[in-house]
PDB file of C-alpha atoms in Angstrom:
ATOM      1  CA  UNK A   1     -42.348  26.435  46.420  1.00 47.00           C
ATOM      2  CA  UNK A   2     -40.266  25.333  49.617  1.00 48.00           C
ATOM      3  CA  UNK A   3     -39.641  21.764  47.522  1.00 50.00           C
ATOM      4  CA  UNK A   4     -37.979  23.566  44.420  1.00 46.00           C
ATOM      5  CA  UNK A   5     -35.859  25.674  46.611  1.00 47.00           C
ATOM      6  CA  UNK A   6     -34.946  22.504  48.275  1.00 50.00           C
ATOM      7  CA  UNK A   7     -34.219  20.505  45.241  1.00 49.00           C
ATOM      8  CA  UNK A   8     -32.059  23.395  43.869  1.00 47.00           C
ATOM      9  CA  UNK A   9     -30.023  23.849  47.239  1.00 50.00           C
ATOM     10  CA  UNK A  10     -29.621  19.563  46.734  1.00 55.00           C
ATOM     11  CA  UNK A  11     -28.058  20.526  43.367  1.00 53.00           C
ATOM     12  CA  UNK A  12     -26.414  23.044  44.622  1.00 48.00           C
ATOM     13  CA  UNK A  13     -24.504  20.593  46.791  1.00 52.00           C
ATOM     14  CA  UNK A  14     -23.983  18.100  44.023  1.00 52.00           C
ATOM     15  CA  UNK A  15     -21.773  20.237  41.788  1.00 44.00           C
ATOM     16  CA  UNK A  16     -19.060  22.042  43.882  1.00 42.00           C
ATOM     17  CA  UNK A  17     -16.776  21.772  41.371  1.00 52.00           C
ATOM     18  CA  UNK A  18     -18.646  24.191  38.900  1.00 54.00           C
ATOM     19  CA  UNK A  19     -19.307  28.096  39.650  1.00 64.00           C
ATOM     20  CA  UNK A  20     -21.041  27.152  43.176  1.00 79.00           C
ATOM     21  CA  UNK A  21     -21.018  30.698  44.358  1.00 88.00           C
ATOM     22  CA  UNK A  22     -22.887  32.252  41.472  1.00 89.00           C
ATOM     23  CA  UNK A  23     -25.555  29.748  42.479  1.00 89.00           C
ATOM     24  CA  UNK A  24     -25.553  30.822  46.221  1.00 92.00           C
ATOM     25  CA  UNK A  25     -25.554  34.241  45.501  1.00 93.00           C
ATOM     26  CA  UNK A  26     -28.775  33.401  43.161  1.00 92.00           C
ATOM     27  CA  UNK A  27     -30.407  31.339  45.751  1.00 93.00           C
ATOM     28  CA  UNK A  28     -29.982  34.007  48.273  1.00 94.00           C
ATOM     29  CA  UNK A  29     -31.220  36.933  45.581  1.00 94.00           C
ATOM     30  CA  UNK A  30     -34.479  34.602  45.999  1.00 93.00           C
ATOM     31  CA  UNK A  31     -34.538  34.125  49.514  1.00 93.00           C
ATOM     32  CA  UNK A  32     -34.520  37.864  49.414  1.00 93.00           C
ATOM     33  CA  UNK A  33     -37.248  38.369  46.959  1.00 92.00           C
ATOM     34  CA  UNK A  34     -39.288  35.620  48.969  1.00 92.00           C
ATOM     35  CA  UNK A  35     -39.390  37.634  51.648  1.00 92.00           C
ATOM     36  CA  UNK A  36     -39.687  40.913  50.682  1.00 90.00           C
ATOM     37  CA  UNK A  37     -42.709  38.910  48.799  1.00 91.00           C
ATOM     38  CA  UNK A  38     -43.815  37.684  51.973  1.00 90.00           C
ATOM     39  CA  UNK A  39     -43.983  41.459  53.490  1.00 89.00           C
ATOM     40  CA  UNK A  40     -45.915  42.666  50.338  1.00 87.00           C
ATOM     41  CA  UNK A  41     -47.990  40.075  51.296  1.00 84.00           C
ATOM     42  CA  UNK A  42     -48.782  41.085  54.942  1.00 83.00           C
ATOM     43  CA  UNK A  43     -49.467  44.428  53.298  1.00 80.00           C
ATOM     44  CA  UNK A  44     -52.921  46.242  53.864  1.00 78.00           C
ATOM     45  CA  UNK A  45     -53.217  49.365  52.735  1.00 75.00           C
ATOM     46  CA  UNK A  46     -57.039  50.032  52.344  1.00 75.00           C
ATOM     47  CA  UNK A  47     -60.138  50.694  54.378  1.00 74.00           C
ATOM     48  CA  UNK A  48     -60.651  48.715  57.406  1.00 72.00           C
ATOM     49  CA  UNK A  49     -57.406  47.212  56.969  1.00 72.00           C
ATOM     50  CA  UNK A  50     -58.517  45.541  53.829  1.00 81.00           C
ATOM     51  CA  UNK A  51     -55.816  44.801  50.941  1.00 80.00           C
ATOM     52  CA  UNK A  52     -56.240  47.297  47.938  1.00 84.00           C
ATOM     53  CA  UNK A  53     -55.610  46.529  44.244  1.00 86.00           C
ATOM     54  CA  UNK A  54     -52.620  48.003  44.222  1.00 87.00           C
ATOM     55  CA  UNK A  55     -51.395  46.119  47.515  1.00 86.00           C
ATOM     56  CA  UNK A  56     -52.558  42.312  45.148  1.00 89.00           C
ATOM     57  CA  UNK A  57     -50.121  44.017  41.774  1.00 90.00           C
ATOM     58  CA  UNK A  58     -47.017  44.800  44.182  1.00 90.00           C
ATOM     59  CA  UNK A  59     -47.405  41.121  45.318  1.00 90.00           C
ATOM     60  CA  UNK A  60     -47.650  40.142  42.109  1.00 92.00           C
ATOM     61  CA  UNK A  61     -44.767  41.782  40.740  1.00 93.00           C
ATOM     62  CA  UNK A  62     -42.224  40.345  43.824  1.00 92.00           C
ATOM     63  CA  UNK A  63     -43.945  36.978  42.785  1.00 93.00           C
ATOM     64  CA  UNK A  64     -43.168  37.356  38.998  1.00 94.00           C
ATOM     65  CA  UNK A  65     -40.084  38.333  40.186  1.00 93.00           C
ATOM     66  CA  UNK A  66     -39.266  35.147  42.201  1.00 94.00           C
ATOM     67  CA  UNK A  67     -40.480  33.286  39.188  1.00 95.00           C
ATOM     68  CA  UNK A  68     -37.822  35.034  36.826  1.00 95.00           C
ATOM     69  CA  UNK A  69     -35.166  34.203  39.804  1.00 94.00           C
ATOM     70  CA  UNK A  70     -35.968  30.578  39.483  1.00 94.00           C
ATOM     71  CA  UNK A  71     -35.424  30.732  35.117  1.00 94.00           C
ATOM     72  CA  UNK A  72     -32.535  31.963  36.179  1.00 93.00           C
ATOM     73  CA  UNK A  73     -31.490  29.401  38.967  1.00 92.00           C
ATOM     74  CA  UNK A  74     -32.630  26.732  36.115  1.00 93.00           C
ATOM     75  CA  UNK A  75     -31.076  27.993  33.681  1.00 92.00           C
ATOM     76  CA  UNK A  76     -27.653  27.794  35.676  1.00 91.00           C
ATOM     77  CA  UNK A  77     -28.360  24.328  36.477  1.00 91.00           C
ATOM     78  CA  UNK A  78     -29.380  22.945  33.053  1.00 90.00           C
ATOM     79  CA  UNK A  79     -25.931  24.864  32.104  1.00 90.00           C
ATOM     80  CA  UNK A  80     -23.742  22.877  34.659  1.00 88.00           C
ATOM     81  CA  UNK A  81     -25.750  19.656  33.676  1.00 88.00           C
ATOM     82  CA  UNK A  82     -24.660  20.485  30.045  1.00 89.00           C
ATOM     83  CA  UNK A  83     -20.922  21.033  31.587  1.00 88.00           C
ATOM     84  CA  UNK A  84     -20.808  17.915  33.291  1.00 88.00           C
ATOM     85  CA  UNK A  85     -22.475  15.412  30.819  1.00 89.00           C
ATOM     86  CA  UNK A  86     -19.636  17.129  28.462  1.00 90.00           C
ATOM     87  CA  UNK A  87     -17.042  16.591  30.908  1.00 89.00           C
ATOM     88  CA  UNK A  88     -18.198  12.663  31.045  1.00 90.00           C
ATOM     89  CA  UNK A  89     -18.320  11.925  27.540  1.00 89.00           C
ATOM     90  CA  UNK A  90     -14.673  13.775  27.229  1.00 90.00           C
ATOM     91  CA  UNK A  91     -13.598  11.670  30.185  1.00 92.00           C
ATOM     92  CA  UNK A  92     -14.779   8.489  28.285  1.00 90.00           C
ATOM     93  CA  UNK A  93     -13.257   9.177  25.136  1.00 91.00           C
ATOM     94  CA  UNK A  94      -9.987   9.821  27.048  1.00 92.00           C
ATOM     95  CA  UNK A  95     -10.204   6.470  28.699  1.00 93.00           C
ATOM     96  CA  UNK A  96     -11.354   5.072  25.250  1.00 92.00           C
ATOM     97  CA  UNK A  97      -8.545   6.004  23.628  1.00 92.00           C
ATOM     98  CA  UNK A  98      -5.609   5.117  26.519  1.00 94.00           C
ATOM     99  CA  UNK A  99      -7.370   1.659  26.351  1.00 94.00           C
ATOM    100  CA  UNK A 100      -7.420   1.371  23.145  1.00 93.00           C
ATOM    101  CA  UNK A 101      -3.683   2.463  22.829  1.00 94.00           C
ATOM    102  CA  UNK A 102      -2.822   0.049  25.843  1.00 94.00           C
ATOM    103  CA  UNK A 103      -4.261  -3.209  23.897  1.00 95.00           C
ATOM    104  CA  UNK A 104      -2.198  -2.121  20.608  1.00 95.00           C
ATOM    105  CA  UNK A 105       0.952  -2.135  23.188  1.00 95.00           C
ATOM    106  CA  UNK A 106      -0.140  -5.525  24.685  1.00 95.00           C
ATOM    107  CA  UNK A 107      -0.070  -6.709  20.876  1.00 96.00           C
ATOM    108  CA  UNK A 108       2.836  -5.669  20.354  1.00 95.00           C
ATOM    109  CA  UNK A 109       4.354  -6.688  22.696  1.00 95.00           C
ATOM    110  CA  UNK A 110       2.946 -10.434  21.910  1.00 95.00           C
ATOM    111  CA  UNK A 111       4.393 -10.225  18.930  1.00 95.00           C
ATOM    112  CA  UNK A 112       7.616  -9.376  20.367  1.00 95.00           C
ATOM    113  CA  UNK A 113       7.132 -12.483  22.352  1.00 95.00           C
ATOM    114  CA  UNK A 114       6.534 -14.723  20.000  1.00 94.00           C
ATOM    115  CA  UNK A 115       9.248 -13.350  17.810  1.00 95.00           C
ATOM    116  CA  UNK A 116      11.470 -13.811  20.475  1.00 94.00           C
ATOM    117  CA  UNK A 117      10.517 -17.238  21.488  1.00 93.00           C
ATOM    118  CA  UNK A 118      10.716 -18.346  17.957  1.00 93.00           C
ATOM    119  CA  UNK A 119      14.439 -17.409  18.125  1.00 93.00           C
ATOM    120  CA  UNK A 120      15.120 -19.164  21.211  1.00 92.00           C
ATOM    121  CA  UNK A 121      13.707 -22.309  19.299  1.00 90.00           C
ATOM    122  CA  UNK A 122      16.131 -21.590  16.396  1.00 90.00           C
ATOM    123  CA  UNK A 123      18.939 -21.400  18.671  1.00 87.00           C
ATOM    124  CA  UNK A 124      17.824 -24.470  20.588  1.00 86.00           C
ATOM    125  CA  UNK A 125      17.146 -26.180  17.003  1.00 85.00           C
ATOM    126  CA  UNK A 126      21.160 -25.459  16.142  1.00 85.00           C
ATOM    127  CA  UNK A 127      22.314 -26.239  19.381  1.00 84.00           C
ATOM    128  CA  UNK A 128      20.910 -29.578  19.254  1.00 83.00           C
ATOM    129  CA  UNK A 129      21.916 -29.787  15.675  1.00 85.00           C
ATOM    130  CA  UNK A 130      26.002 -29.280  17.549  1.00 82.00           C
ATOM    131  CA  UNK A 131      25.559 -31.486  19.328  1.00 83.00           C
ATOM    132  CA  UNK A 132      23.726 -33.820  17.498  1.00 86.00           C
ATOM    133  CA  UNK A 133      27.171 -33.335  15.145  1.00 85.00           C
ATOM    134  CA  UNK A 134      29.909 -33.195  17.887  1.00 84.00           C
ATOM    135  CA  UNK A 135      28.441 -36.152  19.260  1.00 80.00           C
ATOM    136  CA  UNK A 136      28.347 -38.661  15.975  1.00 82.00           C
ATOM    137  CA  UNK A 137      32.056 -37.331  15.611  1.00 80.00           C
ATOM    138  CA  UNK A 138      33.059 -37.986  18.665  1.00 78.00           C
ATOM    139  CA  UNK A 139      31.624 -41.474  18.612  1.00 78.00           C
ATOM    140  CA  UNK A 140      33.263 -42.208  14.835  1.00 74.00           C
ATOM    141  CA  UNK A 141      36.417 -40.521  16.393  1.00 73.00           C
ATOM    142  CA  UNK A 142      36.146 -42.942  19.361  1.00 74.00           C
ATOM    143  CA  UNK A 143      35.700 -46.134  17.154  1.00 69.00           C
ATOM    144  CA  UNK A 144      38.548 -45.572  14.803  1.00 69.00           C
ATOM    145  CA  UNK A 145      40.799 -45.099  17.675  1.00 70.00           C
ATOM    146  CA  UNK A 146      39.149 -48.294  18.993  1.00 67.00           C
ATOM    147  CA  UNK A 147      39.697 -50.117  15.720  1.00 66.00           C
ATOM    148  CA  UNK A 148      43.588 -48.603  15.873  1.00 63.00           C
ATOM    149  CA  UNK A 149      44.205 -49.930  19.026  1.00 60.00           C
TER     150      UNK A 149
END
């Protein structure tokens, strides 16, 4: 009994970020109900300082009590596990999808690149093509003012 109250404080622990108190408030309702379980318990009612029947029921009924406590506590705990597995998965989706929007910009923006660098060829191609042209005129306009001299 001391291990599941100790596994359930650990859990407690684990998830601040969900409705913490509400747990602590439902671990202490138990703490309570342990020991008022623990003086029905002690109780001894009959002759001689024997327990009676009806001292074994009451402890029985603060024992089926601490049992419906720790549905409870479960309960809460499967119900933040629930929360937090949903919070993951949204978390991965949302990563997912910036991810998968960051690799369409990094396409794009290789296309962009290559568009670009295609039309710094082109303008190389007609540069050279200039001077390709300026040069053979200049050389034809250098040997017919040779030939004229």
């Amino acid at each position: 009994m001391l291990n599941v109250l100790a596994v359930l404080l650990f859990t407690l622990f684990q998830g601040p970020q969900f409705d913490g108190a509400k747990l602590e408030r439902m671990v202490q309702d138990r703490d309570q109900l342990h020991k008022e379980w623990r003086a029905s318990e002690s109780k001894k009612s009959g002759i001689f300082g024997n327990r009676t029947k009806k001292d074994m029921i009451e402890t029985n009924e603060w024992l089926e009590r601490i049992i419906t406590k720790d549905n409870q506590i479960m309960d809460e705990l499967r119900m933040i596990g629930t929360i937090e597995t949903t919070v993951i998965s949204q978390e991965k989706e949302d990563y997912k999808s910036i991810t998968l929007k960051l690799e369409r910009d990094v396409q794009a923006l290789k296309r962009a690149l290559a568009e670009r660098d295609k039309q710094i060829e082109e303008k190389l191609s007609e540069r050279r093509t200039f001077e390709w042209t300026t040069l053979i005129f200049f050389s034809e306009y250098c040997l017919f003012s040779l030939v004229d001299i």
